[in-house]
Short mmCIF file of N, CA, C and O in Angstrom, two decimals:
data_model
loop_
_atom_site.label_atom_id
_atom_site.label_comp_id
_atom_site.label_asym_id
_atom_site.label_seq_id
_atom_site.Cartn_x
_atom_site.Cartn_y
_atom_site.Cartn_z
N PRO A 1 0.79 -0.79 -0.47
CA PRO A 1 -0.45 0.03 -0.29
C PRO A 1 0.64 1.93 0.19
O PRO A 1 1.79 1.23 0.23
N THR A 2 0.37 2.23 -0.89
CA THR A 2 1.18 3.03 -0.77
C THR A 2 0.74 4.67 -0.02
O THR A 2 -0.80 4.33 -0.08
N ARG A 3 1.21 5.18 0.09
CA ARG A 3 0.37 6.41 0.41
C ARG A 3 -1.15 6.73 0.28
O ARG A 3 -1.88 7.19 1.20
N ARG A 4 -1.23 6.89 -1.15
CA ARG A 4 -2.27 7.43 -1.80
C ARG A 4 -3.15 6.40 -2.10
O ARG A 4 -4.64 7.09 -1.79
N SER A 5 -2.44 5.71 -2.58
CA SER A 5 -3.75 4.05 -1.75
C SER A 5 -4.50 4.72 -0.88
O SER A 5 -5.52 4.06 -0.24
N SER A 6 -4.00 4.37 0.35
CA SER A 6 -4.09 4.77 2.03
C SER A 6 -5.53 5.45 2.06
O SER A 6 -5.72 5.90 2.72
N ASP A 7 -4.84 7.13 1.72
CA ASP A 7 -5.18 8.29 1.32
C ASP A 7 -6.78 8.23 0.84
O ASP A 7 -7.17 8.77 1.39
N LEU A 8 -7.25 7.38 -0.55
CA LEU A 8 -7.92 6.82 -1.11
C LEU A 8 -8.97 6.54 -0.23
O LEU A 8 -10.05 6.80 -0.18
N VAL A 9 -8.70 5.46 0.29
CA VAL A 9 -9.59 4.73 0.97
C VAL A 9 -9.75 5.23 2.30
O VAL A 9 -11.20 4.80 2.62
N VAL A 10 -9.11 6.01 3.06
CA VAL A 10 -9.99 6.96 4.34
C VAL A 10 -10.40 7.91 3.64
O VAL A 10 -11.25 8.52 4.46
N LYS A 11 -10.29 9.17 2.12
CA LYS A 11 -11.03 9.64 1.67
C LYS A 11 -12.37 8.43 1.70
O LYS A 11 -13.80 9.13 2.46
N LYS A 12 -12.51 7.48 0.98
CA LYS A 12 -14.47 6.47 0.85
C LYS A 12 -14.57 6.76 2.31
O LYS A 12 -15.93 6.75 1.63
N ALA A 13 -14.03 7.07 2.99
CA ALA A 13 -14.89 6.22 4.76
C ALA A 13 -14.75 7.28 5.36
O ALA A 13 -16.07 7.44 5.96
N ASP A 14 -14.23 8.43 5.05
CA ASP A 14 -14.99 9.72 5.79
C ASP A 14 -15.90 10.17 4.63
O ASP A 14 -16.97 10.42 5.29
N ALA A 15 -15.93 9.61 3.63
CA ALA A 15 -17.31 10.68 3.32
C ALA A 15 -18.48 8.96 3.28
O ALA A 15 -19.82 9.82 3.42
N ALA A 16 -18.43 8.28 3.43
CA ALA A 16 -18.78 7.52 4.03
C ALA A 16 -20.11 7.02 5.58
O ALA A 16 -20.79 6.92 5.50
N ILE A 17 -19.54 7.76 6.38
CA ILE A 17 -19.58 8.60 7.01
C ILE A 17 -19.91 9.46 7.42
O ILE A 17 -21.61 10.12 7.81
N ASP A 18 -19.90 10.59 6.13
CA ASP A 18 -20.92 11.52 6.13
C ASP A 18 -22.18 11.54 5.96
O ASP A 18 -23.01 12.28 5.62
N SER A 19 -21.98 11.08 4.97
CA SER A 19 -23.63 10.11 4.44
C SER A 19 -24.24 9.14 4.62
O SER A 19 -25.36 8.73 4.84
N ASN A 20 -23.32 8.59 5.87
CA ASN A 20 -24.07 7.77 6.36
C ASN A 20 -24.40 6.15 5.49
O ASN A 20 -25.42 6.29 5.93
N ALA A 21 -23.75 5.79 5.10
CA ALA A 21 -24.26 5.43 3.86
C ALA A 21 -24.10 3.30 5.37
O ALA A 21 -22.96 3.42 6.53
N GLU A 22 -24.92 2.36 4.55
CA GLU A 22 -24.48 1.14 4.98
C GLU A 22 -23.52 0.76 5.01
O GLU A 22 -23.74 -0.13 6.50
N ASN A 23 -22.20 1.60 4.10
CA ASN A 23 -21.88 0.63 4.40
C ASN A 23 -20.87 1.07 4.77
O ASN A 23 -19.49 0.70 4.92
N LYS A 24 -20.51 1.80 6.52
CA LYS A 24 -19.54 2.98 6.46
C LYS A 24 -18.36 1.94 8.16
O LYS A 24 -17.79 2.51 7.30
N ASP A 25 -18.76 1.00 7.47
CA ASP A 25 -18.31 0.39 9.18
C ASP A 25 -17.34 -0.86 8.27
O ASP A 25 -16.06 -0.86 8.82
N ALA A 26 -18.14 -1.24 6.37
CA ALA A 26 -17.08 -1.81 5.21
C ALA A 26 -15.84 -0.40 5.64
O ALA A 26 -14.62 -0.81 5.18
N ALA A 27 -16.02 0.13 5.15
CA ALA A 27 -14.94 1.15 4.34
C ALA A 27 -14.02 1.60 6.11
O ALA A 27 -13.24 1.59 5.74
N ILE A 28 -15.09 1.81 7.08
CA ILE A 28 -13.97 1.81 7.89
C ILE A 28 -12.99 0.99 7.78
O ILE A 28 -11.68 1.18 8.84
N LYS A 29 -13.12 -0.16 8.61
CA LYS A 29 -12.05 -1.24 8.45
C LYS A 29 -11.37 -1.59 7.63
O LYS A 29 -9.74 -1.65 7.46
N VAL A 30 -11.60 -1.57 6.57
CA VAL A 30 -10.98 -0.90 5.27
C VAL A 30 -10.23 0.07 5.07
O VAL A 30 -8.08 -0.37 5.49
N ALA A 31 -10.10 1.01 5.43
CA ALA A 31 -8.91 2.67 6.43
C ALA A 31 -8.26 1.74 7.32
O ALA A 31 -7.13 2.50 7.27
N VAL A 32 -8.90 1.89 7.68
CA VAL A 32 -7.93 0.78 9.64
C VAL A 32 -6.91 -0.11 8.60
O VAL A 32 -5.39 -0.03 9.26
N SER A 33 -6.59 -0.57 8.04
CA SER A 33 -6.38 -1.88 7.65
C SER A 33 -5.07 -0.86 6.31
O SER A 33 -3.96 -1.60 7.12
N ALA A 34 -5.79 -0.01 5.53
CA ALA A 34 -4.65 -0.04 4.64
C ALA A 34 -4.04 1.28 5.58
O ALA A 34 -3.01 1.02 4.98
N LEU A 35 -4.52 2.01 7.03
CA LEU A 35 -3.11 2.15 7.44
C LEU A 35 -2.53 2.11 8.06
O LEU A 35 -1.96 2.00 8.03
N ASP A 36 -3.08 0.82 8.72
CA ASP A 36 -2.13 -0.32 8.90
C ASP A 36 -1.22 -0.61 8.59
O ASP A 36 0.08 -0.95 8.65
N ALA A 37 -1.26 -1.92 7.27
CA ALA A 37 -0.84 -2.14 6.56
C ALA A 37 0.69 -0.82 6.33
O ALA A 37 1.89 -1.27 5.76
N ALA A 38 0.30 0.66 5.90
CA ALA A 38 1.45 1.63 5.13
C ALA A 38 2.49 1.84 6.25
O ALA A 38 3.13 1.77 6.62
N LYS A 39 1.85 2.17 8.12
CA LYS A 39 2.49 2.43 8.89
C LYS A 39 3.22 1.39 9.05
O LYS A 39 4.61 1.16 9.41
N ASN A 40 3.08 -0.39 8.82
CA ASN A 40 3.86 -1.55 9.03
C ASN A 40 4.65 -1.55 8.07
O ASN A 40 5.91 -2.13 7.86
N LYS A 41 4.50 -0.64 7.26
CA LYS A 41 6.03 -1.49 5.58
C LYS A 41 6.47 0.24 6.14
O LYS A 41 7.63 0.53 5.67
N GLY A 42 6.04 1.19 7.13
CA GLY A 42 7.03 2.74 6.69
C GLY A 42 7.58 3.21 6.36
O GLY A 42 7.63 4.47 6.03
N VAL A 43 5.46 3.50 4.96
CA VAL A 43 4.96 4.44 4.96
C VAL A 43 4.08 5.89 4.90
O VAL A 43 5.00 6.74 5.22
N ILE A 44 3.71 5.51 6.29
CA ILE A 44 3.62 6.55 7.57
C ILE A 44 4.08 6.12 8.85
O ILE A 44 4.39 5.25 8.74
N HIS A 45 4.84 7.11 9.32
CA HIS A 45 4.44 6.94 10.37
C HIS A 45 3.45 6.70 11.40
O HIS A 45 2.12 6.40 11.40
N LYS A 46 3.86 5.65 12.40
CA LYS A 46 2.94 5.38 13.21
C LYS A 46 2.26 5.81 14.17
O LYS A 46 0.68 6.03 14.01
N ASN A 47 2.80 7.23 14.35
CA ASN A 47 1.55 8.54 15.35
C ASN A 47 0.70 8.95 14.35
O ASN A 47 -0.36 9.60 14.19
N THR A 48 1.36 9.10 13.07
CA THR A 48 0.22 9.48 12.47
C THR A 48 -0.89 8.25 12.11
O THR A 48 -2.33 9.39 11.51
N ALA A 49 -0.56 7.37 11.42
CA ALA A 49 -1.80 5.92 11.32
C ALA A 49 -2.96 5.76 12.83
O ALA A 49 -4.06 6.47 12.89
N ALA A 50 -2.14 6.49 13.90
CA ALA A 50 -2.99 6.36 14.84
C ALA A 50 -3.61 7.55 14.83
O ALA A 50 -5.28 7.48 15.94
N ARG A 51 -3.51 8.61 14.36
CA ARG A 51 -4.06 10.24 14.21
C ARG A 51 -5.26 9.38 13.84
O ARG A 51 -5.95 10.95 13.68
N LYS A 52 -5.50 9.77 12.58
CA LYS A 52 -6.24 9.57 12.16
C LYS A 52 -7.32 8.71 11.89
O LYS A 52 -8.31 9.07 11.57
N ILE A 53 -6.49 6.93 12.44
CA ILE A 53 -7.54 5.64 13.04
C ILE A 53 -7.61 6.86 13.98
O ILE A 53 -9.60 6.74 13.92
N SER A 54 -7.49 7.76 14.82
CA SER A 54 -8.63 8.08 15.70
C SER A 54 -9.34 8.99 15.37
O SER A 54 -11.07 8.95 16.10
N ARG A 55 -9.67 9.77 15.00
CA ARG A 55 -10.49 10.84 14.05
C ARG A 55 -11.18 10.68 13.76
O ARG A 55 -12.39 11.28 13.45
N MET A 56 -11.07 9.74 12.21
CA MET A 56 -11.85 8.65 11.97
C MET A 56 -12.95 8.20 12.58
O MET A 56 -14.26 7.89 12.76
N ALA A 57 -13.20 7.31 14.07
CA ALA A 57 -13.81 6.70 14.82
C ALA A 57 -13.91 7.82 16.10
O ALA A 57 -15.70 7.50 15.82
N LYS A 58 -13.61 8.86 16.10
CA LYS A 58 -14.55 9.86 17.18
C LYS A 58 -15.63 10.10 15.60
O LYS A 58 -16.46 10.99 16.82
N ARG A 59 -14.76 10.84 14.27
CA ARG A 59 -16.35 11.35 13.50
C ARG A 59 -17.46 9.84 12.97
O ARG A 59 -18.11 10.52 13.15
N ASN A 60 -16.69 8.78 13.68
CA ASN A 60 -18.57 8.07 13.24
C ASN A 60 -18.47 7.44 14.54
O ASN A 60 -20.24 7.37 15.15
N ASN A 61 -18.04 7.99 15.70
CA ASN A 61 -19.02 8.09 16.69
C ASN A 61 -19.95 9.24 17.32
O ASN A 61 -20.99 8.66 17.33
N LYS A 62 -19.46 9.99 16.47
CA LYS A 62 -20.54 10.94 16.77
C LYS A 62 -21.20 11.65 15.93
O LYS A 62 -22.25 11.08 16.15
N ALA A 63 -21.06 10.52 14.63
CA ALA A 63 -22.69 10.68 13.54
C ALA A 63 -23.50 9.88 14.19
O ALA A 63 -24.87 9.69 13.99
N ALA A 64 -22.90 8.11 14.50
CA ALA A 64 -24.19 7.78 15.56
C ALA A 64 -24.74 8.62 16.62
O ALA A 64 -25.53 8.38 16.59
N ALA A 65 -24.13 8.72 17.15
CA ALA A 65 -24.30 8.87 18.29
C ALA A 65 -25.67 10.78 18.09
O ALA A 65 -27.18 11.59 18.99
N ALA A 66 -25.59 11.44 17.03
CA ALA A 66 -26.45 12.70 16.59
C ALA A 66 -27.73 11.60 15.29
O ALA A 66 -28.89 12.57 15.17
N GLU A 67 -27.38 10.52 14.72
CA GLU A 67 -28.69 9.83 14.87
C GLU A 67 -30.83 9.49 15.95
O GLU A 67 -30.14 9.73 16.66
#
């Protein structure tokens, strides 16, 4: 996974969260997996991956609470 591919799946997950799509949980799972893979390959720093995952989870929880 390259930085660009991980950014794309994160973007798709964010869009799914914003639109409250039915597949948002699957999109988040794919994004977290891509970020972890990029982190393990050294493409992105571990703290950057953790920060992006944390922010995505926070947005998802906020959207779920608003329902």
